[in-house]
mmCIF file of C-alpha atoms and ligand atoms in Angstrom:
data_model
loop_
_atom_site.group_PDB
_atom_site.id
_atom_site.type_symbol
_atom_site.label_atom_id
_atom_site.label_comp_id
_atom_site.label_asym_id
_atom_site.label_seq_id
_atom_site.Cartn_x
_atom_site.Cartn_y
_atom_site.Cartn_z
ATOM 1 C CA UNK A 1 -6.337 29.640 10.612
ATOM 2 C CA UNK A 2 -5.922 33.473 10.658
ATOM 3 C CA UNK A 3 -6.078 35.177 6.968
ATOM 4 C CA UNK A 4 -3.125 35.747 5.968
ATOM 5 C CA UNK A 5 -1.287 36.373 2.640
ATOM 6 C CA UNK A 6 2.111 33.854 2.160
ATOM 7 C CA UNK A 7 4.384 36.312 2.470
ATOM 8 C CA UNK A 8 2.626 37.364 5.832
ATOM 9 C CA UNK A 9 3.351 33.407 6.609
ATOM 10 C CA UNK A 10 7.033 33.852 5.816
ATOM 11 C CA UNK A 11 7.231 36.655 8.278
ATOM 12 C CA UNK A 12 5.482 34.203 10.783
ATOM 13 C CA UNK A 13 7.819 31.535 10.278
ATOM 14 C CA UNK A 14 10.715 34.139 10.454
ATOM 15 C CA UNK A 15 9.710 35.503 13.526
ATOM 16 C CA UNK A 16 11.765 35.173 16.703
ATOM 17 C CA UNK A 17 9.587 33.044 18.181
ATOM 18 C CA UNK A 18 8.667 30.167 17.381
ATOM 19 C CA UNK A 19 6.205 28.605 19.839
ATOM 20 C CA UNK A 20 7.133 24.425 18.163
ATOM 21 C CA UNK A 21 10.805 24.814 18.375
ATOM 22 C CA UNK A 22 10.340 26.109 22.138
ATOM 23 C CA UNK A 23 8.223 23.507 22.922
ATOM 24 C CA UNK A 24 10.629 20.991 21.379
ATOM 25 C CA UNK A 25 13.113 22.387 23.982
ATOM 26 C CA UNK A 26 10.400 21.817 27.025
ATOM 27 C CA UNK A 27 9.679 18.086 25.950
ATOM 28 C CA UNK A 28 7.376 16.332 28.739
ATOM 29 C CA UNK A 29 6.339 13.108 29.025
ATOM 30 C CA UNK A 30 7.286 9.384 30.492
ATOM 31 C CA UNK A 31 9.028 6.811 29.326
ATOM 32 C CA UNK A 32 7.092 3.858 29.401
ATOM 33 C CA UNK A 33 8.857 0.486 27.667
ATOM 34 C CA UNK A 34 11.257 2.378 26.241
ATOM 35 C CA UNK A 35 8.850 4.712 24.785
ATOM 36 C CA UNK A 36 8.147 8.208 25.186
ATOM 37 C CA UNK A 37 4.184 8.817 25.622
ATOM 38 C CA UNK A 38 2.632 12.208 25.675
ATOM 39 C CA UNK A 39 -1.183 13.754 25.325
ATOM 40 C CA UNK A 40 -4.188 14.150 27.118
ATOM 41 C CA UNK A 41 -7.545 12.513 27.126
ATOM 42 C CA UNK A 42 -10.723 13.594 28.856
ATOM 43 C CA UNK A 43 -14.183 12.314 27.294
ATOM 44 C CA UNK A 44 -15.887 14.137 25.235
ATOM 45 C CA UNK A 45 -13.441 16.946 25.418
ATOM 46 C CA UNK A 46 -9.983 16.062 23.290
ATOM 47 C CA UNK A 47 -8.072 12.884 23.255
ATOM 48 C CA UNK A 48 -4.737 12.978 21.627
ATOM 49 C CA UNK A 49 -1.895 10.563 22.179
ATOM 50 C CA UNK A 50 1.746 11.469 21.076
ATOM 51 C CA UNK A 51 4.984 9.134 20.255
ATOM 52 C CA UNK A 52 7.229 11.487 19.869
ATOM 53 C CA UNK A 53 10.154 8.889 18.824
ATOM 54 C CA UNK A 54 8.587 7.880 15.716
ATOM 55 C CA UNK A 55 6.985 11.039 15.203
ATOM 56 C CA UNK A 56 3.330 9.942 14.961
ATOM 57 C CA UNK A 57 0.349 10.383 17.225
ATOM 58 C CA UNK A 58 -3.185 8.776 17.683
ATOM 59 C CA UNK A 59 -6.276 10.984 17.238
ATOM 60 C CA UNK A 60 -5.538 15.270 17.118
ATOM 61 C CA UNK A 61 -7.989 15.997 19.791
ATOM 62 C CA UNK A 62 -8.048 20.153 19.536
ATOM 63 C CA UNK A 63 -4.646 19.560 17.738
ATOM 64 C CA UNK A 64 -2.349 20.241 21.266
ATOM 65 C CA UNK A 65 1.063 22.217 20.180
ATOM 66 C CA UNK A 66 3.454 18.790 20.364
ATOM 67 C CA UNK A 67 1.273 17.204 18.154
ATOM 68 C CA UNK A 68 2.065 19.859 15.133
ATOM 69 C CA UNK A 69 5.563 18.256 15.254
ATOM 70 C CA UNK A 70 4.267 14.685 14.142
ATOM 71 C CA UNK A 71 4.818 13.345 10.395
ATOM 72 C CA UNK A 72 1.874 10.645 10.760
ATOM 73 C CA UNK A 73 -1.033 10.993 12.822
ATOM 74 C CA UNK A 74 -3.946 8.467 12.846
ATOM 75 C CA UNK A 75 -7.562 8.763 13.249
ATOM 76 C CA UNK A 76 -9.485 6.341 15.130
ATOM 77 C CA UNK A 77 -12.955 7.397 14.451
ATOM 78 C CA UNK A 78 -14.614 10.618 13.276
ATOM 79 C CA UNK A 79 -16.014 12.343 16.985
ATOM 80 C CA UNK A 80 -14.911 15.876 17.377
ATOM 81 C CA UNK A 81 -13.119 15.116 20.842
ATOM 82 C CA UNK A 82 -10.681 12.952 18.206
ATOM 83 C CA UNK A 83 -10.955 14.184 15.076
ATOM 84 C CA UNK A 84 -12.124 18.035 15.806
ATOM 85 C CA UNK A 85 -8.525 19.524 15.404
ATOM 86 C CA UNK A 86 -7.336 17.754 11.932
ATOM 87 C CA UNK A 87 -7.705 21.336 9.981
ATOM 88 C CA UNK A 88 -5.517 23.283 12.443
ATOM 89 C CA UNK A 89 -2.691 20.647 12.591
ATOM 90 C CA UNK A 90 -2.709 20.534 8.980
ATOM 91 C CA UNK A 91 -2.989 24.176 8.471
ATOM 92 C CA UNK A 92 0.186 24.963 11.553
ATOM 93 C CA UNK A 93 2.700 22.579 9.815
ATOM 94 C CA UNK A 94 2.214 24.222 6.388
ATOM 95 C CA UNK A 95 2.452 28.054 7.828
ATOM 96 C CA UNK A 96 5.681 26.438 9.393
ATOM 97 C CA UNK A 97 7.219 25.009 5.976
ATOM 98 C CA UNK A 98 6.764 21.548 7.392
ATOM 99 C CA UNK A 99 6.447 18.999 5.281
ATOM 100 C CA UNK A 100 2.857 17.983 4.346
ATOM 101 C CA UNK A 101 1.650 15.274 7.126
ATOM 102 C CA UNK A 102 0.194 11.778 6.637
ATOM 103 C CA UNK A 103 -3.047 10.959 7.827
ATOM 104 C CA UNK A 104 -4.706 7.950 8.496
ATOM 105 C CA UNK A 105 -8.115 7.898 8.926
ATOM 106 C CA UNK A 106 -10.137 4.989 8.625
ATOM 107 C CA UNK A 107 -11.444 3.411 5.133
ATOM 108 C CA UNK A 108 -15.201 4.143 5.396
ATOM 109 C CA UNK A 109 -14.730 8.095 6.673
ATOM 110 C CA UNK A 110 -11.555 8.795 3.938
ATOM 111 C CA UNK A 111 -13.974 10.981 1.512
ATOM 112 C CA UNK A 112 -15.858 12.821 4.180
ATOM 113 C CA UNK A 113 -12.515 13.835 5.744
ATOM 114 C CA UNK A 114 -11.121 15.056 1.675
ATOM 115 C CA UNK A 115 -14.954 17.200 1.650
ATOM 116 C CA UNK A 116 -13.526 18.726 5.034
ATOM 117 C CA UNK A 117 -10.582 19.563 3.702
ATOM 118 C CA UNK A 118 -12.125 20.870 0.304
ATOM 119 C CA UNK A 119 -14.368 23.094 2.865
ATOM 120 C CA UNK A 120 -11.703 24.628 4.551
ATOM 121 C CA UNK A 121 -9.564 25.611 1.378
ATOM 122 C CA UNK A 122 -13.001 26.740 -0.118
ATOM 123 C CA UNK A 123 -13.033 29.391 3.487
ATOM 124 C CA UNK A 124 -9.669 30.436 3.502
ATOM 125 C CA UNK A 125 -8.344 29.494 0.026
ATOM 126 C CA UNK A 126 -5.069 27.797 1.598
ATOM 127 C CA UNK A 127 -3.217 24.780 0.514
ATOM 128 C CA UNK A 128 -3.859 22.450 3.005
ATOM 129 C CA UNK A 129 -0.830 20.023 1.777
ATOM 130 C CA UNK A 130 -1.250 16.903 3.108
ATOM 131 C CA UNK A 131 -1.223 13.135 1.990
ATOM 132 C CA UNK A 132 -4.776 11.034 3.538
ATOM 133 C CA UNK A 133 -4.629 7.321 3.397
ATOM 134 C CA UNK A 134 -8.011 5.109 4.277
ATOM 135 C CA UNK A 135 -6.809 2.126 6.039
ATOM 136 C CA UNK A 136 -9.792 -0.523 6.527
ATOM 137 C CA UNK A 137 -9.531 -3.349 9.313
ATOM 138 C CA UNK A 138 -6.799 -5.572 9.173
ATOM 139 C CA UNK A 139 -4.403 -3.572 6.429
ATOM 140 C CA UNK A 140 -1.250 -2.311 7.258
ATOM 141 C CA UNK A 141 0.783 1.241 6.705
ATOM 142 C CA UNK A 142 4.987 1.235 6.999
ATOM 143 C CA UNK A 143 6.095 4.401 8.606
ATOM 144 C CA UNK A 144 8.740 3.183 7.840
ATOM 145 C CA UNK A 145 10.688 -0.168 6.966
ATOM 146 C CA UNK A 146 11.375 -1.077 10.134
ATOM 147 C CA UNK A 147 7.731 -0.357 11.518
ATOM 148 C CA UNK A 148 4.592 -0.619 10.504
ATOM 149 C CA UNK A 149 0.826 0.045 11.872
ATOM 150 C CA UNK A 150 -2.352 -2.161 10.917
ATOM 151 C CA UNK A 151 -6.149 -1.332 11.952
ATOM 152 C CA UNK A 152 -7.459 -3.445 14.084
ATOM 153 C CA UNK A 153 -11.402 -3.674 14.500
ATOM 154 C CA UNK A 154 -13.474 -1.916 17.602
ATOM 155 C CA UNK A 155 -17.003 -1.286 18.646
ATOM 156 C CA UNK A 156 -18.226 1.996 19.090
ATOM 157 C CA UNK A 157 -21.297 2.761 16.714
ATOM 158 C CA UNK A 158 -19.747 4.554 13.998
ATOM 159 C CA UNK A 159 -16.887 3.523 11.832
ATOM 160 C CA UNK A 160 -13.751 3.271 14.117
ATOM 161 C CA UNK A 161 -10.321 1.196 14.505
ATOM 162 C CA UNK A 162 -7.742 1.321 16.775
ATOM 163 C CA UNK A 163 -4.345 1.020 15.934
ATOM 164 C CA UNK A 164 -0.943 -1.380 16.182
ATOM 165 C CA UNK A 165 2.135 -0.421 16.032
ATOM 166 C CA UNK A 166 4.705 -3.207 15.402
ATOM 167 C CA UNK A 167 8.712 -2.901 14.893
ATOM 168 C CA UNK A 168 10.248 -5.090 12.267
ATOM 169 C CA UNK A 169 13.384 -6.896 12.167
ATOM 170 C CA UNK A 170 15.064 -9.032 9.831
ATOM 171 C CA UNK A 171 16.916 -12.270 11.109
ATOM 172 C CA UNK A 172 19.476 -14.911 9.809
ATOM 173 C CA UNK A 173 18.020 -17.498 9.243
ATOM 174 C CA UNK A 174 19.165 -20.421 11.514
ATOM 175 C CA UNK A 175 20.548 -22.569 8.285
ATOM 176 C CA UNK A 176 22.952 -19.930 7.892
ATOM 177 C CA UNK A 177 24.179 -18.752 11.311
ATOM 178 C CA UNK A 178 27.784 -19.553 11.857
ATOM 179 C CA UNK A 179 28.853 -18.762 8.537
ATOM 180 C CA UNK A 180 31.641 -16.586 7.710
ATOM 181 C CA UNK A 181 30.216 -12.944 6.132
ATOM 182 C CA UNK A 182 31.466 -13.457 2.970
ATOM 183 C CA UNK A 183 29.652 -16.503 2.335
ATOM 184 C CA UNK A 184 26.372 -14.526 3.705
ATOM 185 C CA UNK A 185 27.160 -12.288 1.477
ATOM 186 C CA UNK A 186 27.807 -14.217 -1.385
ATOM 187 C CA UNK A 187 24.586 -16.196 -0.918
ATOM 188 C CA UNK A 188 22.663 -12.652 -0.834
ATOM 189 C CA UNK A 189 24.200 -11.523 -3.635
ATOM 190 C CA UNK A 190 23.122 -15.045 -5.278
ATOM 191 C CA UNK A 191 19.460 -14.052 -4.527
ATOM 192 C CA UNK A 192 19.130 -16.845 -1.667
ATOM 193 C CA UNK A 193 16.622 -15.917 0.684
ATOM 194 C CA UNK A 194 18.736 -16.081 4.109
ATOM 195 C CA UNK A 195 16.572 -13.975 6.311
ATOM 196 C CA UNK A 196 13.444 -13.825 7.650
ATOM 197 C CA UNK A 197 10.858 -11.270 9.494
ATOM 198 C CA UNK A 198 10.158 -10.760 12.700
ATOM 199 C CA UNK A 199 6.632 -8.817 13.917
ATOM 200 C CA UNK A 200 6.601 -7.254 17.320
ATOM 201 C CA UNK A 201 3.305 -5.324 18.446
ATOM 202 C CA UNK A 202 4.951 -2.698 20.117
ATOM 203 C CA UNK A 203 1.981 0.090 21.141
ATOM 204 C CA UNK A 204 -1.579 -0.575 20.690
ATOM 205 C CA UNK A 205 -4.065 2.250 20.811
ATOM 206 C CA UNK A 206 -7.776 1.202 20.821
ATOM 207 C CA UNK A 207 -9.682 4.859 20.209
ATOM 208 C CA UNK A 208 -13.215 4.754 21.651
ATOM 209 C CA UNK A 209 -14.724 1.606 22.099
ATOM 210 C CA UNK A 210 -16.742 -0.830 24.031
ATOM 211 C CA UNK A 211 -15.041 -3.883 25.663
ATOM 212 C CA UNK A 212 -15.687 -6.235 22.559
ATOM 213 C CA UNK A 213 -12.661 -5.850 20.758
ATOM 214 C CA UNK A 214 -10.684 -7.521 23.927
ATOM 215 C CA UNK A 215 -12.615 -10.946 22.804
ATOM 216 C CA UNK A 216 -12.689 -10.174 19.111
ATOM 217 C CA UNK A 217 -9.891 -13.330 18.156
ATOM 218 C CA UNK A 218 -8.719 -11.423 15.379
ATOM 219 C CA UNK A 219 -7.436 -8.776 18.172
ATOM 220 C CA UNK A 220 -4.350 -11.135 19.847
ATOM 221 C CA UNK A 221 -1.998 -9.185 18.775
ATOM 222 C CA UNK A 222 -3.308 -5.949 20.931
ATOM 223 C CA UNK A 223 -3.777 -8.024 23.339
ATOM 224 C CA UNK A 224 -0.143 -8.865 23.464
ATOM 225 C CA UNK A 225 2.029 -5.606 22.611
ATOM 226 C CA UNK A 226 4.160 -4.353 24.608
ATOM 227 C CA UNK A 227 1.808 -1.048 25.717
ATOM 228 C CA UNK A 228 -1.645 -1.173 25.354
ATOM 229 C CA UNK A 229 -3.472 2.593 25.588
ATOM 230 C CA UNK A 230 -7.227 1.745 25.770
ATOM 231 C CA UNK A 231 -10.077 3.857 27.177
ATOM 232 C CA UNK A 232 -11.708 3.095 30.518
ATOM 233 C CA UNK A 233 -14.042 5.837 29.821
ATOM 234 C CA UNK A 234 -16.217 4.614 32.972
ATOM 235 C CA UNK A 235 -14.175 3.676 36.327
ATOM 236 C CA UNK A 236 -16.835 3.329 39.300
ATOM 237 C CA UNK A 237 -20.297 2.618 40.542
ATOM 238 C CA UNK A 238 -21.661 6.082 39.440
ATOM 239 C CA UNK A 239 -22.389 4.077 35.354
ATOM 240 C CA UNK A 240 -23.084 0.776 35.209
ATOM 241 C CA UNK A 241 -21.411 -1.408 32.580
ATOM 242 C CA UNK A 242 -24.914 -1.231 30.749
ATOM 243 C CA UNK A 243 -24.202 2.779 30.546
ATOM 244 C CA UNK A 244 -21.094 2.282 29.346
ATOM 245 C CA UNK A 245 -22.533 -0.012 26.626
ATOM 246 C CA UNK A 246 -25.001 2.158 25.576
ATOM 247 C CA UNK A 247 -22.495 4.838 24.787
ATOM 248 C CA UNK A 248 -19.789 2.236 23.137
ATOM 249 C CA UNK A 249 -17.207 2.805 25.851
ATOM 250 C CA UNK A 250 -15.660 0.757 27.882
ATOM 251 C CA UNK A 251 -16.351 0.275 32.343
ATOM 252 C CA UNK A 252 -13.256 -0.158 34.558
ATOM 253 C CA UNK A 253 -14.917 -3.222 35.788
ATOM 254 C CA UNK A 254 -14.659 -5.027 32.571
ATOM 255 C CA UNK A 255 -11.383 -4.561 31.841
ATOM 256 C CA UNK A 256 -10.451 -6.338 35.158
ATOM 257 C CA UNK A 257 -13.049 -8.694 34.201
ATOM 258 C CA UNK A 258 -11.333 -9.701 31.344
ATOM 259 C CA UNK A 259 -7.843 -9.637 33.046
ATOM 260 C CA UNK A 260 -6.619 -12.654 32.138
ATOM 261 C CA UNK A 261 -6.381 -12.063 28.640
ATOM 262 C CA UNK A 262 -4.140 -8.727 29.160
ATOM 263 C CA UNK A 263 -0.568 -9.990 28.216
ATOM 264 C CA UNK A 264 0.520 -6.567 27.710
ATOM 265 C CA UNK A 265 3.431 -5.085 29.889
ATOM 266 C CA UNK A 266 1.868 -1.601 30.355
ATOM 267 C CA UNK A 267 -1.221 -0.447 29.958
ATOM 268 C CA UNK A 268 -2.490 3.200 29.584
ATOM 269 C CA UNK A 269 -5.832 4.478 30.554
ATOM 270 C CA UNK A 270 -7.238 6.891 28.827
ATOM 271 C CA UNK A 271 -10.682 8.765 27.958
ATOM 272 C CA UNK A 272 -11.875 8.757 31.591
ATOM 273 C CA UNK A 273 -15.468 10.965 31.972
ATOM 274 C CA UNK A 274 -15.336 14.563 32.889
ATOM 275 C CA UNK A 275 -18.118 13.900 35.637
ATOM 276 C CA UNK A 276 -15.296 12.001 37.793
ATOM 277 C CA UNK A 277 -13.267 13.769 40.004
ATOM 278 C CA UNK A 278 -9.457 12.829 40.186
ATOM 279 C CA UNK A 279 -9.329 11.669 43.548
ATOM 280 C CA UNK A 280 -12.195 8.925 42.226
ATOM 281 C CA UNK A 281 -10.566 7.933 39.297
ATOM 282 C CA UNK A 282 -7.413 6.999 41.767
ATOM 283 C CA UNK A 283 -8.808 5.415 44.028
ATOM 284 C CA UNK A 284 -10.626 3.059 41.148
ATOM 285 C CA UNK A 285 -6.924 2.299 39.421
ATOM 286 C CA UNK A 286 -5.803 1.702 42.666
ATOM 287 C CA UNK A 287 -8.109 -0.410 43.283
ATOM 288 C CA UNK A 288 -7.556 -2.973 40.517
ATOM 289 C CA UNK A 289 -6.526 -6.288 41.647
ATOM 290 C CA UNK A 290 -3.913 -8.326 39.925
ATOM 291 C CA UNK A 291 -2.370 -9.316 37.814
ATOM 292 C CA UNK A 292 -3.198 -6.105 36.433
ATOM 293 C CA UNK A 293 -2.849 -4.543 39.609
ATOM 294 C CA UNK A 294 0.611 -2.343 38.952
ATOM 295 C CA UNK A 295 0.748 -3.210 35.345
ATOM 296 C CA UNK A 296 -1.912 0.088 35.081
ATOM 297 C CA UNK A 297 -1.058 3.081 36.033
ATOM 298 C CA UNK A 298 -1.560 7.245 36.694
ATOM 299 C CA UNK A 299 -0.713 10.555 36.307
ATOM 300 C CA UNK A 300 -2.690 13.891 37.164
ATOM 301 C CA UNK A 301 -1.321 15.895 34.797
ATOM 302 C CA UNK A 302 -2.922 16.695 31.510
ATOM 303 C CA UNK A 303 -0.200 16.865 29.066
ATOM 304 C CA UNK A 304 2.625 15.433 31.412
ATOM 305 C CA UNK A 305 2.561 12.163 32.596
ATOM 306 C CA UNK A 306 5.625 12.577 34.840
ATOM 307 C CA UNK A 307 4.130 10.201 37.657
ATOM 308 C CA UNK A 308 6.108 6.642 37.239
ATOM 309 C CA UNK A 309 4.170 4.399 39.726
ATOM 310 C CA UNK A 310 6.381 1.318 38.907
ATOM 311 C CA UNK A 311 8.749 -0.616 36.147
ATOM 312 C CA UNK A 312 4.866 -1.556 35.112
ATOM 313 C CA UNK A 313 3.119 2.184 34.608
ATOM 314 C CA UNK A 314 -0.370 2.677 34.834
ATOM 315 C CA UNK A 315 -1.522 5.463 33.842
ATOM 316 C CA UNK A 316 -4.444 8.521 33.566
ATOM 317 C CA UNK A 317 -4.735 11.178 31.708
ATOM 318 C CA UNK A 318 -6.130 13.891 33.689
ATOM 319 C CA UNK A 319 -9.546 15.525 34.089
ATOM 320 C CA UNK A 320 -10.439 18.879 35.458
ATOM 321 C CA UNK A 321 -13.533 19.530 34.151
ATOM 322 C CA UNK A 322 -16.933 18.366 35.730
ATOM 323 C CA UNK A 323 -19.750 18.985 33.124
ATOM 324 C CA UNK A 324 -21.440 16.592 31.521
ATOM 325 C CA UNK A 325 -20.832 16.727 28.123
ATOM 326 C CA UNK A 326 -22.020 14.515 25.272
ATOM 327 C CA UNK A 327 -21.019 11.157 26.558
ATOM 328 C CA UNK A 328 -21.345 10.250 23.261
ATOM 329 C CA UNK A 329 -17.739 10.348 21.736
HETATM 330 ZN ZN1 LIG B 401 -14.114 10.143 22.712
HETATM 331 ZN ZN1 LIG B 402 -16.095 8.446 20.244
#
């Protein structure tokens, strides 16, 4: 962040423009199960992944403007093209007056990410504000009562997790169905126990990793939400699945390998390599036979996935560059 003074920020907040709000206005994106899905994702380069509609997104990438608007993000793993913008988005909703955001980060990177944070307000002697929470594998965060997120374990050489996001919903219990509300409500107000809980894994985001965590048994329930946003990081003959291993990513051909065990309705692919060109990477999801053939789905665009290929979307986040970068992230 520039240096400036807070009353210099209040003059920026004031000001006539105000780049989030006109964003707001010019909101992109698809719906996709009921859910709106922003971001963009090229290897290497930035990979953030935005749900507007409950306000959190999945990695900060460079920190892309609609992400500054999210109360929760959550980290995946610690490589730059994921984690590299966590100052900025921090440091844009405080000269805003947002509230302080929550970040999730996983358990075993939590202290490196407070010694980044010291770092920065060491540099520019700002606040920072902001609440960081170290979830480990298999431990769960509400965002809210009605929906919560739990790590779930992947494979990519340095500490990582992906993500689950499931809605929660309290039902009468079967016992007690039929009977007139007052009675419910008596026996409530007795203390009787006359609902239960029902878990749905809504969105599951995996982060980087190799194709492991699709056999992992303690992984069912990404394996079964309702959207699935995983990287496919390789797509054709031009890396081998041995390539993709070596860099803990995950080859095209393995996820139709492991088809079978896709239950999901939609699934989102992300994190494709800079070295392809578009034109390959569509003619490799189109390409896919079923049954995941239509349940996957594309869009050129880098921020705007506005290209609906069916009830079942499959989709890409775009590429335009064709360096090779650090396959390494
Ligand atoms: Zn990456
Ligand atoms: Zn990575």
């Amino acid at each position: 962040m520039e240096m400036r003074t807070r009353s210099c920020d209040s003059e920026e907040k004031h000001h006539d423009w105000d780049p989030i709000s006109e964003l707001e206005k010019k909101k992109k994106g698809i719906q996709i199960e009921g859910y709106q899905i922003e971001g963009l994702s090229i290897a290497g380069h930035e990979t953030c992944v935005i749900l507007p509609s409950l306000s959190l997104a999945f990695d900060i990438g460079k920190c892309p403007q609609r992400a500054i608007s999210q109360q929760y993000l959550f980290i995946s793993h610690g490589h730059m093209d994921h984690i590299g913008g966590l100052p900025m988005y921090v440091a844009t909703r405080g000269l805003y007056r947002m509230k302080p955001p929550t970040i999730i980060v996983p358990a075993a990177i939590k202290e490196n990410v407070e010694k980044l944070f010291e770092v920065h307000r060491a540099i520019d002697h700002s606040e920072l504000a902001h609440k960081l929470i170290g979830l480990n594998v298999g431990e769960e965060f509400y965002v809210r009562k009605d929906l919560k997120v739990k790590a779930f374990r992947t494979y990519h050489g340095i500490p990582s997790q992906g993500y689950v996001i499931y809605s929660i919903k309290q039902k009468l219990k079967q016992e007690y169905t039929g009977l007139p509300g007052n009675e419910i409500k008596n026996l409530k107000s007795s203390g009787v126990e006359i609902t239960y809980t029902i878990s749905s894994p809504e969105v599951a985001f995996t982060g980087d990793t190799m194709s492991d965590f699709i056999v992992d048994d303690t992984n069912t329930d990404v394996l079964r939400a309702k959207i699935l946003i995983m990287e496919s990081t390789y797509v054709n003959n031009l890396s081998t699945v041995e390539d993709a291993r070596d860099y803990g990513h995950t080859h095209l051909s393995e996820i139709v390998s492991y088809a079978d065990r896709f239950e999901n309705k939609a699934i989102l692919l992300i994190h494709f390599s800079a070295r392809y060109k578009l034109e390959e990477i569509q003619n490799a999801i189109s390409a896919v036979p079923p049954p995941l053939a239509g349940r996957v789905f594309t869009t050129y665009r880098r921020f705007l996935m506005n290209k609906v290929v069916s009830n079942y979307i499959t989709h890409l986040f775009s590429l335009s560059f064709t360096c090779e970068m650090n396959r390494s992230c």
